[in-house]
Coordinates of C-alpha atoms and ligand atoms in Angstrom, one line a residue:
M17 CA 125.2 -23.8 -77.7
E18 CA 123.7 -26.3 -75.4
N19 CA 121.2 -28.5 -77.1
S20 CA 118.7 -31.3 -76.7
A21 CA 115.1 -30.9 -77.1
F22 CA 114.7 -29.6 -73.6
P23 CA 118.1 -29.1 -71.9
G24 CA 117.8 -29.6 -68.2
A25 CA 114.3 -31.1 -68.5
G26 CA 112.9 -31.3 -65.0
V27 CA 115.4 -28.6 -63.9
T28 CA 113.9 -25.8 -65.8
N29 CA 111.6 -23.4 -64.1
A30 CA 108.0 -23.7 -65.3
P31 CA 106.1 -20.7 -66.5
P32 CA 104.3 -19.1 -63.5
D33 CA 100.8 -20.2 -62.8
S34 CA 99.6 -16.8 -63.7
G35 CA 101.8 -14.8 -66.2
L36 CA 100.1 -11.6 -65.1
L37 CA 100.9 -12.2 -61.4
W38 CA 104.6 -12.4 -62.2
I39 CA 104.5 -9.3 -64.5
L40 CA 102.8 -7.3 -61.6
L41 CA 105.3 -8.7 -59.1
W42 CA 108.1 -7.7 -61.4
M43 CA 106.8 -4.2 -61.9
A44 CA 106.2 -3.8 -58.2
G45 CA 109.7 -4.8 -57.5
W46 CA 110.9 -2.5 -60.2
V47 CA 109.3 0.6 -58.7
A48 CA 110.0 -0.4 -55.2
A49 CA 113.7 -0.9 -56.0
A50 CA 113.8 2.6 -57.6
C51 CA 112.2 4.3 -54.5
V52 CA 114.8 3.1 -52.1
P53 CA 117.8 5.1 -53.6
A54 CA 115.5 8.1 -54.2
L55 CA 114.6 8.2 -50.5
V56 CA 118.2 7.7 -49.4
A57 CA 119.2 10.5 -51.8
R58 CA 116.5 12.8 -50.4
L59 CA 117.6 12.1 -46.7
L60 CA 121.1 13.0 -47.8
G61 CA 120.0 16.1 -49.5
L62 CA 121.0 14.8 -53.0
N63 CA 119.0 15.0 -56.2
A64 CA 116.2 12.5 -55.4
R65 CA 114.7 12.7 -58.9
F66 CA 118.0 11.8 -60.6
Y67 CA 118.5 8.8 -58.4
F68 CA 114.9 7.7 -58.9
G69 CA 115.3 7.9 -62.7
A70 CA 118.6 6.1 -62.7
S71 CA 117.3 3.3 -60.5
L72 CA 114.2 3.0 -62.6
L73 CA 116.4 2.3 -65.5
L74 CA 118.6 -0.2 -63.7
S75 CA 116.1 -2.0 -61.5
P76 CA 114.4 -4.1 -64.2
I77 CA 117.5 -6.3 -64.2
G78 CA 117.2 -6.6 -60.4
G79 CA 113.5 -7.4 -60.7
L80 CA 114.2 -10.2 -63.2
I81 CA 116.9 -11.7 -60.9
F82 CA 114.5 -11.5 -58.0
I83 CA 111.7 -13.4 -59.8
T84 CA 114.2 -15.9 -61.0
L85 CA 115.4 -16.5 -57.5
I86 CA 112.0 -17.0 -55.9
R87 CA 110.4 -19.2 -58.5
T88 CA 110.4 -22.9 -57.8
P89 CA 111.3 -25.6 -60.4
A90 CA 108.4 -27.5 -62.0
S91 CA 107.6 -29.5 -65.1
E92 CA 107.2 -27.9 -68.5
A93 CA 103.9 -26.8 -70.0
P94 CA 103.0 -29.3 -72.7
A95 CA 100.8 -26.9 -74.7
L96 CA 103.8 -24.5 -75.0
R97 CA 106.0 -27.4 -76.1
T98 CA 103.6 -28.4 -78.8
F99 CA 103.2 -24.8 -79.9
A100 CA 107.0 -24.4 -80.1
K101 CA 107.4 -27.6 -82.2
H102 CA 104.9 -26.4 -84.8
W103 CA 105.4 -22.7 -85.0
L104 CA 108.6 -21.6 -83.3
K105 CA 111.0 -23.5 -85.4
P106 CA 109.8 -22.3 -88.9
L107 CA 109.2 -18.9 -87.5
V108 CA 112.8 -18.6 -86.3
L109 CA 114.1 -20.0 -89.5
L110 CA 112.2 -17.4 -91.4
A111 CA 113.6 -14.6 -89.1
L112 CA 117.2 -16.0 -89.5
L113 CA 116.9 -15.8 -93.3
I114 CA 115.7 -12.2 -93.3
P115 CA 119.2 -10.6 -93.1
F116 CA 120.3 -12.9 -96.1
G117 CA 117.2 -11.8 -98.0
Y118 CA 118.0 -8.2 -97.4
L119 CA 121.6 -8.7 -98.7
A120 CA 120.3 -10.6 -101.8
L121 CA 117.9 -7.7 -102.4
Q122 CA 120.6 -5.0 -102.2
W123 CA 122.8 -7.0 -104.5
S124 CA 120.1 -7.6 -107.1
L125 CA 119.2 -3.8 -107.0
M126 CA 122.9 -3.0 -107.5
L127 CA 123.3 -5.6 -110.4
S128 CA 120.2 -4.3 -112.1
G129 CA 121.6 -0.7 -111.9
Q130 CA 118.9 0.6 -109.4
P131 CA 119.5 2.6 -106.2
H132 CA 120.7 0.4 -103.3
A133 CA 121.8 0.9 -99.7
M134 CA 125.3 -0.3 -100.0
G135 CA 127.1 2.9 -100.9
W136 CA 130.1 3.1 -103.3
N137 CA 132.2 0.5 -101.4
V138 CA 130.0 -2.5 -102.0
G139 CA 132.6 -5.1 -100.8
Q140 CA 133.3 -3.3 -97.5
W141 CA 129.5 -2.9 -96.9
T142 CA 128.8 -6.5 -97.7
H143 CA 131.5 -8.0 -95.3
R144 CA 130.8 -5.6 -92.6
Y145 CA 127.1 -6.3 -92.8
L146 CA 127.7 -10.0 -92.6
G147 CA 130.1 -9.6 -89.7
D148 CA 127.5 -7.6 -87.8
T149 CA 124.8 -10.2 -88.5
A150 CA 127.1 -13.0 -87.4
I151 CA 128.0 -11.4 -84.1
R152 CA 124.4 -10.4 -83.3
T153 CA 123.1 -13.9 -84.2
L154 CA 125.8 -15.3 -81.9
L155 CA 124.7 -13.1 -79.1
V156 CA 121.1 -14.1 -79.6
T157 CA 122.2 -17.8 -79.3
L158 CA 123.8 -17.0 -75.9
A159 CA 120.6 -15.2 -74.8
I160 CA 118.5 -18.2 -75.1
S161 CA 119.4 -19.7 -71.8
P162 CA 118.9 -16.5 -69.8
V163 CA 115.5 -15.9 -71.6
R164 CA 114.5 -19.6 -70.7
D165 CA 115.6 -19.2 -67.1
I166 CA 113.9 -15.8 -66.6
T167 CA 110.6 -16.7 -68.4
G168 CA 110.5 -20.5 -67.6
W169 CA 109.6 -21.0 -71.2
A170 CA 111.7 -24.1 -71.9
P171 CA 110.6 -24.7 -75.5
I172 CA 112.7 -21.7 -76.5
A173 CA 115.7 -24.0 -76.2
L174 CA 114.3 -25.9 -79.2
V175 CA 115.6 -23.2 -81.6
R176 CA 119.0 -22.6 -80.0
R177 CA 120.8 -25.0 -82.4
R178 CA 119.4 -23.4 -85.5
I179 CA 120.3 -19.9 -84.3
G180 CA 123.8 -21.0 -83.6
L181 CA 124.1 -22.5 -87.0
A182 CA 122.9 -19.3 -88.6
A183 CA 125.6 -17.5 -86.7
F184 CA 128.1 -19.8 -88.2
F185 CA 126.5 -19.4 -91.7
Y186 CA 126.8 -15.6 -91.6
A187 CA 130.4 -15.7 -90.1
A188 CA 131.5 -18.1 -93.0
L189 CA 129.8 -15.7 -95.5
H190 CA 131.6 -12.8 -93.8
L191 CA 135.0 -14.4 -94.4
L192 CA 134.0 -15.4 -97.9
A193 CA 132.9 -11.9 -98.8
Y194 CA 136.1 -10.5 -97.3
F195 CA 138.2 -13.1 -99.2
W196 CA 136.4 -12.5 -102.4
L197 CA 135.6 -8.8 -102.5
D198 CA 138.5 -7.4 -100.4
R199 CA 141.4 -9.8 -101.0
E200 CA 140.3 -11.0 -104.5
W201 CA 140.9 -14.7 -103.5
S202 CA 144.5 -14.0 -102.6
I203 CA 145.5 -16.6 -100.0
A204 CA 148.8 -14.8 -99.5
G205 CA 147.0 -11.5 -98.9
L206 CA 144.7 -13.4 -96.4
I207 CA 147.7 -15.0 -94.6
E208 CA 149.4 -11.6 -94.5
D209 CA 146.3 -10.0 -92.9
V210 CA 146.0 -12.7 -90.3
T211 CA 149.6 -12.4 -89.2
I212 CA 149.8 -8.6 -89.3
R213 CA 146.4 -7.5 -87.9
T214 CA 145.6 -8.8 -84.5
Y215 CA 141.9 -8.3 -85.0
I216 CA 141.8 -10.5 -88.0
M217 CA 143.7 -13.2 -86.2
L218 CA 141.1 -13.1 -83.4
G219 CA 138.3 -13.3 -86.1
M220 CA 140.0 -16.3 -87.7
A221 CA 140.3 -18.0 -84.2
A222 CA 136.6 -17.3 -83.5
L223 CA 135.6 -18.8 -86.8
T224 CA 137.8 -21.8 -86.3
F225 CA 136.2 -22.4 -82.9
M226 CA 132.8 -22.3 -84.5
I227 CA 133.6 -25.1 -86.9
P228 CA 133.4 -28.1 -84.4
L229 CA 130.3 -26.6 -82.9
A230 CA 128.6 -26.3 -86.3
V231 CA 129.6 -29.8 -87.4
T232 CA 128.4 -31.4 -84.1
S233 CA 125.1 -29.4 -83.9
N234 CA 123.0 -32.4 -84.9
N235 CA 121.3 -35.2 -83.0
G236 CA 123.7 -37.8 -84.5
A237 CA 126.7 -36.0 -83.0
I238 CA 125.2 -35.9 -79.6
K239 CA 124.5 -39.6 -79.7
R240 CA 128.1 -40.3 -81.0
L241 CA 129.9 -38.1 -78.5
G242 CA 127.6 -38.7 -75.5
R243 CA 125.8 -35.8 -73.8
K244 CA 128.6 -35.0 -71.3
M245 CA 131.3 -34.8 -73.9
W246 CA 129.0 -32.9 -76.3
D247 CA 128.2 -30.4 -73.6
R248 CA 131.9 -29.9 -72.8
L249 CA 132.7 -29.4 -76.5
H250 CA 130.0 -26.7 -76.8
W251 CA 131.5 -24.8 -73.9
L252 CA 133.8 -23.5 -76.7
V253 CA 130.9 -21.0 -77.5
Y254 CA 132.1 -18.8 -74.6
P255 CA 135.7 -18.3 -75.7
L256 CA 134.7 -18.0 -79.2
A257 CA 132.1 -15.3 -78.4
I258 CA 134.8 -13.4 -76.5
L259 CA 137.2 -13.7 -79.4
A260 CA 134.5 -12.4 -81.8
V261 CA 133.8 -9.5 -79.6
A262 CA 137.5 -8.8 -79.2
H263 CA 137.8 -8.9 -83.0
N264 CA 135.1 -6.4 -83.3
L265 CA 136.4 -4.2 -80.5
L266 CA 140.0 -4.1 -81.8
M267 CA 139.1 -2.6 -85.2
V268 CA 137.8 0.6 -83.6
K269 CA 139.9 3.3 -82.0
A270 CA 137.3 4.6 -79.5
I271 CA 135.2 2.9 -76.9
E272 CA 131.9 3.7 -78.5
G273 CA 129.3 2.5 -81.1
A274 CA 128.2 -1.0 -82.0
P275 CA 131.4 -2.9 -80.9
T276 CA 131.0 -1.5 -77.3
V277 CA 127.3 -2.5 -77.4
H278 CA 128.1 -6.0 -78.5
A279 CA 130.8 -6.3 -75.7
T280 CA 128.4 -5.0 -73.1
I281 CA 125.7 -7.5 -74.1
L282 CA 128.2 -10.3 -74.0
A283 CA 129.5 -9.2 -70.6
L284 CA 125.8 -9.2 -69.2
L285 CA 125.1 -12.6 -70.7
L286 CA 128.2 -14.1 -69.3
A287 CA 127.6 -12.5 -65.9
W288 CA 124.1 -13.9 -66.0
R289 CA 125.5 -17.4 -66.4
V290 CA 127.8 -16.9 -63.4
V291 CA 124.9 -15.8 -61.2
W292 CA 122.7 -18.6 -62.4
W293 CA 125.4 -21.2 -61.7
A294 CA 126.1 -19.7 -58.3
V295 CA 122.4 -19.7 -57.4
A296 CA 122.0 -23.3 -58.6
K297 CA 124.9 -24.2 -56.2
L298 CA 123.2 -22.5 -53.4
K299 CA 119.7 -24.0 -53.9
P300 CA 118.7 -27.1 -51.9
A301 CA 119.8 -30.4 -53.6
E302 CA 116.2 -31.4 -54.6
A303 CA 115.8 -28.2 -56.6
V304 CA 118.6 -29.1 -59.0
T305 CA 118.2 -32.9 -59.5
Ligands
HEM213 C1 138.4 -15.7 -90.7 C2 137.7 -15.0 -90.0 C3 137.5 -13.5 -90.1 C4 138.1 -12.5 -90.9 C5 139.2 -12.6 -91.8 C6 137.4 -11.2 -90.6 C7 137.7 -10.0 -91.1 C8 137.0 -8.9 -90.9 C9 137.4 -7.6 -91.5 C10 138.6 -7.4 -92.4 C11 136.5 -6.7 -91.0 C12 136.3 -5.2 -91.4 C13 137.2 -4.3 -90.6 C14 137.0 -2.9 -91.3 O1 136.4 -2.8 -92.3 O2 137.6 -2.0 -90.7 C15 135.6 -7.4 -90.1 C16 134.6 -6.8 -89.4 C17 133.8 -7.5 -88.6 N1 133.8 -8.8 -88.3 FE1 135.1 -10.1 -89.0 N2 136.4 -11.5 -89.6 C18 136.4 -12.8 -89.3 C19 135.6 -13.5 -88.4 C20 134.6 -13.0 -87.8 C21 133.6 -13.6 -86.9 C22 133.7 -15.1 -86.6 C23 132.7 -12.7 -86.5 C24 131.6 -12.9 -85.5 C25 131.1 -14.0 -85.2 C26 133.1 -11.4 -87.0 C27 132.5 -10.2 -86.8 C28 132.8 -9.0 -87.3 C29 132.1 -7.8 -87.1 C30 130.9 -7.5 -86.1 C31 132.7 -6.8 -87.8 C32 132.5 -5.3 -87.8 C33 131.5 -4.9 -88.9 C34 131.3 -3.4 -89.0 O3 132.3 -2.7 -89.0 O4 130.1 -3.0 -89.0 N3 134.2 -11.6 -87.8 N4 135.9 -8.7 -90.0

């Protein structure tokens, strides 16, 4: 959850001069990258169509990495920055409140005796829904930097802090719903769960790591801690995301479904950071001032 109005100002890649040009370049790279394995497959007498299809699916990622590597750093576009200040923040806030609104709607339908989507086990539905919302919001927080790096749209970082806070909000509600609807406020029951079930222990650890991040997600904390210390503290987001995904993965018996999708997305986001870091190290010094 790095922050500041524009983290890495002056470091960030600017939007390309012509967005269309970049999109065309990306698409050309995409198709070209898919043709190579197909041609090799054909030469080797393999199913060229299969290799073309598979590469077509995989190469957009390669195309994005390619564009990111060839783009040169430049300053941010002021118009986009202004737009983000005025529209992006309230828009994102609204989007972040939608899952809560949906939950409130389901509960009000249930309480007024009308049909609702929660099934017969309302408690389980509620805390599972909140857990899913928390982990997905957390993954969106981690996706902000890659999206900024790929698109060059620096103002997107303006909303990272509020998305991270929303992840904490939903995770805290998830615990509260579990404690209330499943454990009926029994502290002994909760402690027993934490000690007996590994996945609950991991969930608890993830939530504990989220607390210092949520508490320091404000301008005052950045000033008090200093930028360097604050950045170091917010590195906690990586272990906590791994703990949250492990919490989710350990509660299922098979490698399938939403937990696997969450784990795959996290692996890709972490891999992106490693690649980005390695590329920054390899770039000439003036490019990463
Ligand atoms: C004190 C902390 C936590 C406790 C006690 C806890 C407990 C639980 C429990 C009991 C379940 C349901 C398992 C089942 O019904 O089989 C669950 C599911 C889940 N939790 Fe947590 N959790 C905690 C923290 C977190 C955090 C921090 C996250 C994510 C940021 C998270 C994400 C999830 C997800 C994604 C699910 C699966 C929901 C589903 O089955 O659709 N949990 N948690």
